[in-house]
Amino acid sequence: MKTIKSVIGGATLLLMAGSAALAARTDLVIGVVLEPPHLDPTASAAAAIDEILYSNLFQGLTRIGRNGEVLPALAESWEVSDDGKIYTFKLRSGVTFHDGTTFDAEDVKFTLDRARAEDSTNAQKQLFAAIDTVEVIDPSTIQVTLSSPQGSFLYNLGWGDAVVVAPESAETNKEKPIGTGPFKFDKWAKGSSVTLVKNPDYWGEPVALEKAEFRVVPDAAAAIPALLSGDVQAFPQMPAGDALIQIESDPRFVVAIGVTEGETILSTNNGREPFSNIKVRQAIAHALNREELIAGNGSGYGTPIGSHFSPANEAYVDLTGTYPYDPAKAKALLAEAGYPDGFKATLKLPPPAYARDGGQVVASQLRQVGIDLEIIPVEWAQWLEQVFKNKDYDLTIVSHTEPNDINIYARDDYYFNYKNPAFKEVMNALDATADPEKRIELYQTAQKIIAEDAVNGYMFQLPKIGVWDAKLEGMWENSPIQANDLTQVKWSD
């Protein structure tokens, strides 16, 4: 009998061990290039915040899906009045914030009123400019009345800048974010990583992962060994450099080349001489060789663009021929503008490879037509303060990864310092219509206006070079919004 019990016991242990071995793992380390300046997506333009927290920890009334579609989030449904001005949202029930406080219509009102307030620090305050009133009908119903119809309103509510926050925790979200999502904040090891853990009290479908660590891996020198050793299992945006070919041939990994909403541009201070002169801006446009810029951007991938619009959008117009590469024409335009011998200027470059590596190429190309650039590397916090906030720059390179954001050119206080009444009229007309064909026509007109004005140097659409363990499922191949949504990510059995 003792022998039989021993055999049974041994078999049980073997079965348990086998089951443990077969069980799918539930942790994930994701490599990200940039560390966020803080953890509140409603108080900064830094994409690095949304890349960690959007849909994972924070949620809005709506959300943007993997194909760029508008989906319900904290609002389970909505009705729109015939005149397109009144939105009535039915909110989900049984939702709580991570600190245990209840989510209801008062939180939505607080969020929207805070975002559009005169002293708002929301980087995309303009998204909420059309809101006239926000009224709580009952705890599960909120009514938003617009001053005029806005065809993109539901889409705008899906931005990271529009996530719902609670009055009890809003002021401390920068260091200890409290949301309603399927993951909650665990810890932030500054300079190293941000860790999220599964929210056991989540209102919706539970996530498969128990823990997700977003580890800061700034460049290819650190990313390649981290990936090959298994220390990091996924890079949604891989800084692979020349090693990408090696990784593509390794069956342990998936390499997914997708698209982003990132228009990578030579941002130009239109309010500062000599860049206030359109001939100077046209000269710069003619001096840029997009193929060289793509080859030298750190990845070698990218799609040339001639305006501020994603080639993946159905309304896209190819305007790369507006100012084709022509150094001789660039020199002639500079002479017409009063700069026959060129001029000196500064080029402030934030940390990403597309900026630091691409900046060297831009400086070389502009030098050939007489524009001598002093390159000034800056960290993201400096860029946000000096360039984005204070407009203290001549030229800079940045990828605008916010979704469908051509409307930023209508903002008087935006860091481009661009002002064009005709463009604003187009944006106003766009807001006033929900007709798909009319919206496409207006988007195309808007693209042509800013292309012809050479507001910025339009270079290329930032590619999404995702690399992850072949056993991972649910990672996004494209980036219709600046996010790494882990809600469907799991390890295969």
Tab-separated table of N, CA, C and O in Angstrom, residues 343-393:
chain	number	residue	atom	x	y	z
A	343	PHE	N	22.590	82.203	-44.006
A	343	PHE	CA	22.525	82.750	-42.649
A	343	PHE	C	22.800	81.632	-41.644
A	343	PHE	O	22.853	80.449	-42.002
A	344	LYS	N	22.952	82.014	-40.395
A	344	LYS	CA	23.172	81.061	-39.317
A	344	LYS	C	21.879	80.900	-38.512
A	344	LYS	O	21.095	81.837	-38.379
A	345	ALA	N	21.664	79.692	-37.961
A	345	ALA	CA	20.483	79.433	-37.143
A	345	ALA	C	20.799	78.261	-36.209
A	345	ALA	O	21.848	77.628	-36.315
A	346	THR	N	19.867	77.997	-35.295
A	346	THR	CA	20.050	76.880	-34.356
A	346	THR	C	19.046	75.775	-34.665
A	346	THR	O	17.948	76.014	-35.170
A	347	LEU	N	19.443	74.555	-34.345
A	347	LEU	CA	18.603	73.381	-34.524
A	347	LEU	C	18.600	72.608	-33.214
A	347	LEU	O	19.605	71.991	-32.848
A	348	LYS	N	17.487	72.662	-32.473
A	348	LYS	CA	17.388	71.971	-31.194
A	348	LYS	C	16.841	70.565	-31.415
A	348	LYS	O	15.777	70.392	-32.023
A	349	LEU	N	17.576	69.569	-30.898
A	349	LEU	CA	17.240	68.178	-31.173
A	349	LEU	C	16.929	67.414	-29.893
A	349	LEU	O	17.796	67.261	-29.030
A	350	PRO	N	15.696	66.883	-29.759
A	350	PRO	CA	15.357	66.023	-28.624
A	350	PRO	C	16.012	64.650	-28.775
A	350	PRO	O	16.640	64.366	-29.803
A	351	PRO	N	15.870	63.763	-27.788
A	351	PRO	CA	16.656	62.521	-27.762
A	351	PRO	C	16.427	61.471	-28.852
A	351	PRO	O	17.378	60.761	-29.192
A	352	PRO	N	15.222	61.275	-29.423
A	352	PRO	CA	15.043	60.143	-30.345
A	352	PRO	C	16.031	60.142	-31.504
A	352	PRO	O	16.484	61.191	-31.973
A	353	ALA	N	16.328	58.930	-31.980
A	353	ALA	CA	17.285	58.777	-33.082
A	353	ALA	C	16.833	59.508	-34.331
A	353	ALA	O	17.663	60.049	-35.068
A	354	TYR	N	15.527	59.523	-34.593
A	354	TYR	CA	15.070	60.217	-35.799
A	354	TYR	C	15.440	61.692	-35.755
A	354	TYR	O	15.635	62.327	-36.796
A	355	ALA	N	15.536	62.266	-34.529
A	355	ALA	CA	15.901	63.677	-34.380
A	355	ALA	C	17.412	63.849	-34.348
A	355	ALA	O	17.970	64.658	-35.107
A	356	ARG	N	18.074	63.084	-33.473
A	356	ARG	CA	19.523	63.252	-33.327
A	356	ARG	C	20.269	62.835	-34.593
A	356	ARG	O	21.164	63.550	-35.064
A	357	ASP	N	19.917	61.678	-35.154
A	357	ASP	CA	20.575	61.224	-36.389
A	357	ASP	C	20.081	62.042	-37.578
A	357	ASP	O	20.869	62.477	-38.428
A	358	GLY	N	18.759	62.246	-37.630
A	358	GLY	CA	18.200	63.023	-38.740
A	358	GLY	C	18.684	64.454	-38.749
A	358	GLY	O	18.832	65.064	-39.811
A	359	GLY	N	18.959	65.003	-37.559
A	359	GLY	CA	19.438	66.380	-37.472
A	359	GLY	C	20.779	66.575	-38.153
A	359	GLY	O	21.042	67.634	-38.749
A	360	GLN	N	21.623	65.566	-38.076
A	360	GLN	CA	22.918	65.645	-38.762
A	360	GLN	C	22.730	65.726	-40.273
A	360	GLN	O	23.425	66.469	-40.967
A	361	VAL	N	21.759	64.950	-40.770
A	361	VAL	CA	21.485	64.955	-42.212
A	361	VAL	C	20.889	66.299	-42.631
A	361	VAL	O	21.283	66.877	-43.646
A	362	VAL	N	19.936	66.801	-41.845
A	362	VAL	CA	19.327	68.106	-42.158
A	362	VAL	C	20.388	69.204	-42.170
A	362	VAL	O	20.418	70.046	-43.083
A	363	ALA	N	21.266	69.200	-41.168
A	363	ALA	CA	22.310	70.230	-41.097
A	363	ALA	C	23.212	70.173	-42.318
A	363	ALA	O	23.603	71.216	-42.869
A	364	SER	N	23.537	68.956	-42.756
A	364	SER	CA	24.387	68.798	-43.938
A	364	SER	C	23.683	69.308	-45.193
A	364	SER	O	24.298	70.006	-46.022
A	365	GLN	N	22.402	68.992	-45.329
A	365	GLN	CA	21.660	69.417	-46.519
A	365	GLN	C	21.479	70.931	-46.563
A	365	GLN	O	21.635	71.552	-47.626
A	366	LEU	N	21.164	71.543	-45.418
A	366	LEU	CA	20.979	72.989	-45.404
A	366	LEU	C	22.299	73.734	-45.574
A	366	LEU	O	22.335	74.839	-46.137
A	367	ARG	N	23.385	73.124	-45.109
A	367	ARG	CA	24.707	73.738	-45.283
A	367	ARG	C	25.040	73.882	-46.773
A	367	ARG	O	25.698	74.834	-47.192
A	368	GLN	N	24.559	72.937	-47.576
A	368	GLN	CA	24.837	72.965	-49.011
A	368	GLN	C	24.185	74.152	-49.715
A	368	GLN	O	24.606	74.542	-50.804
A	369	VAL	N	23.160	74.744	-49.086
A	369	VAL	CA	22.517	75.899	-49.717
A	369	VAL	C	22.840	77.188	-48.967
A	369	VAL	O	22.279	78.246	-49.269
A	370	GLY	N	23.725	77.105	-47.969
A	370	GLY	CA	24.192	78.317	-47.295
A	370	GLY	C	23.629	78.563	-45.910
A	370	GLY	O	23.917	79.594	-45.299
A	371	ILE	N	22.835	77.641	-45.400
A	371	ILE	CA	22.269	77.805	-44.049
A	371	ILE	C	23.118	76.999	-43.074
A	371	ILE	O	23.176	75.770	-43.154
A	372	ASP	N	23.777	77.697	-42.178
A	372	ASP	CA	24.705	77.064	-41.236
A	372	ASP	C	23.995	76.865	-39.896
A	372	ASP	O	23.668	77.839	-39.207
A	373	LEU	N	23.763	75.617	-39.526
A	373	LEU	CA	23.011	75.320	-38.308
A	373	LEU	C	23.927	74.929	-37.152
A	373	LEU	O	24.828	74.104	-37.309
A	374	GLU	N	23.668	75.519	-36.003
A	374	GLU	CA	24.307	75.084	-34.768
A	374	GLU	C	23.381	74.058	-34.121
A	374	GLU	O	22.236	74.365	-33.770
A	375	ILE	N	23.884	72.830	-33.964
A	375	ILE	CA	23.069	71.765	-33.389
A	375	ILE	C	23.130	71.844	-31.864
A	375	ILE	O	24.213	71.874	-31.271
A	376	ILE	N	21.954	71.866	-31.241
A	376	ILE	CA	21.859	71.938	-29.780
A	376	ILE	C	21.041	70.744	-29.286
A	376	ILE	O	19.808	70.752	-29.383
A	377	PRO	N	21.693	69.690	-28.767
A	377	PRO	CA	20.936	68.560	-28.212
A	377	PRO	C	20.240	68.985	-26.922
A	377	PRO	O	20.818	69.679	-26.092
A	378	VAL	N	18.969	68.580	-26.761
A	378	VAL	CA	18.221	68.888	-25.540
A	378	VAL	C	17.505	67.625	-25.072
A	378	VAL	O	17.176	66.745	-25.874
A	379	GLU	N	17.287	67.531	-23.764
A	379	GLU	CA	16.475	66.450	-23.226
A	379	GLU	C	15.006	66.815	-23.408
A	379	GLU	O	14.658	67.965	-23.679
A	380	TRP	N	14.113	65.826	-23.228
A	380	TRP	CA	12.697	66.091	-23.490
A	380	TRP	C	12.142	67.188	-22.588
A	380	TRP	O	11.342	68.021	-23.021
A	381	ALA	N	12.533	67.186	-21.335
A	381	ALA	CA	12.024	68.218	-20.424
A	381	ALA	C	12.434	69.610	-20.908
A	381	ALA	O	11.638	70.566	-20.850
A	382	GLN	N	13.659	69.724	-21.414
A	382	GLN	CA	14.124	71.004	-21.956
A	382	GLN	C	13.355	71.367	-23.226
A	382	GLN	O	12.994	72.530	-23.439
A	383	TRP	N	13.135	70.364	-24.075
A	383	TRP	CA	12.409	70.616	-25.329
A	383	TRP	C	11.004	71.115	-25.034
A	383	TRP	O	10.535	72.082	-25.637
A	384	LEU	N	10.319	70.459	-24.107
A	384	LEU	CA	8.961	70.858	-23.768
A	384	LEU	C	8.918	72.280	-23.210
A	384	LEU	O	8.013	73.053	-23.515
A	385	GLU	N	9.908	72.629	-22.392
A	385	GLU	CA	9.938	73.953	-21.781
A	385	GLU	C	10.374	75.027	-22.775
A	385	GLU	O	9.708	76.062	-22.929
A	386	GLN	N	11.483	74.784	-23.461
A	386	GLN	CA	12.055	75.809	-24.334
A	386	GLN	C	11.309	75.939	-25.661
A	386	GLN	O	10.959	77.052	-26.084
A	387	VAL	N	11.081	74.808	-26.313
A	387	VAL	CA	10.503	74.832	-27.662
A	387	VAL	C	8.977	74.866	-27.619
A	387	VAL	O	8.347	75.798	-28.108
A	388	PHE	N	8.385	73.836	-27.033
A	388	PHE	CA	6.929	73.686	-27.086
A	388	PHE	C	6.203	74.769	-26.298
A	388	PHE	O	5.211	75.324	-26.753
A	389	LYS	N	6.704	75.081	-25.116
A	389	LYS	CA	6.011	76.044	-24.254
A	389	LYS	C	6.419	77.483	-24.545
A	389	LYS	O	5.566	78.361	-24.750
A	390	ASN	N	7.718	77.749	-24.559
A	390	ASN	CA	8.197	79.136	-24.668
A	390	ASN	C	8.533	79.579	-26.084
A	390	ASN	O	8.881	80.736	-26.309
A	391	LYS	N	8.488	78.653	-27.037
A	391	LYS	CA	8.741	78.967	-28.461
A	391	LYS	C	10.123	79.592	-28.668
A	391	LYS	O	10.311	80.442	-29.543
A	392	ASP	N	11.087	79.170	-27.861
A	392	ASP	CA	12.441	79.705	-27.939
A	392	ASP	C	13.298	78.771	-28.800
A	392	ASP	O	14.032	77.922	-28.301
A	393	TYR	N	13.165	78.933	-30.112
A	393	TYR	CA	13.907	78.065	-31.036
A	393	TYR	C	13.836	78.654	-32.441
A	393	TYR	O	12.986	79.499	-32.730
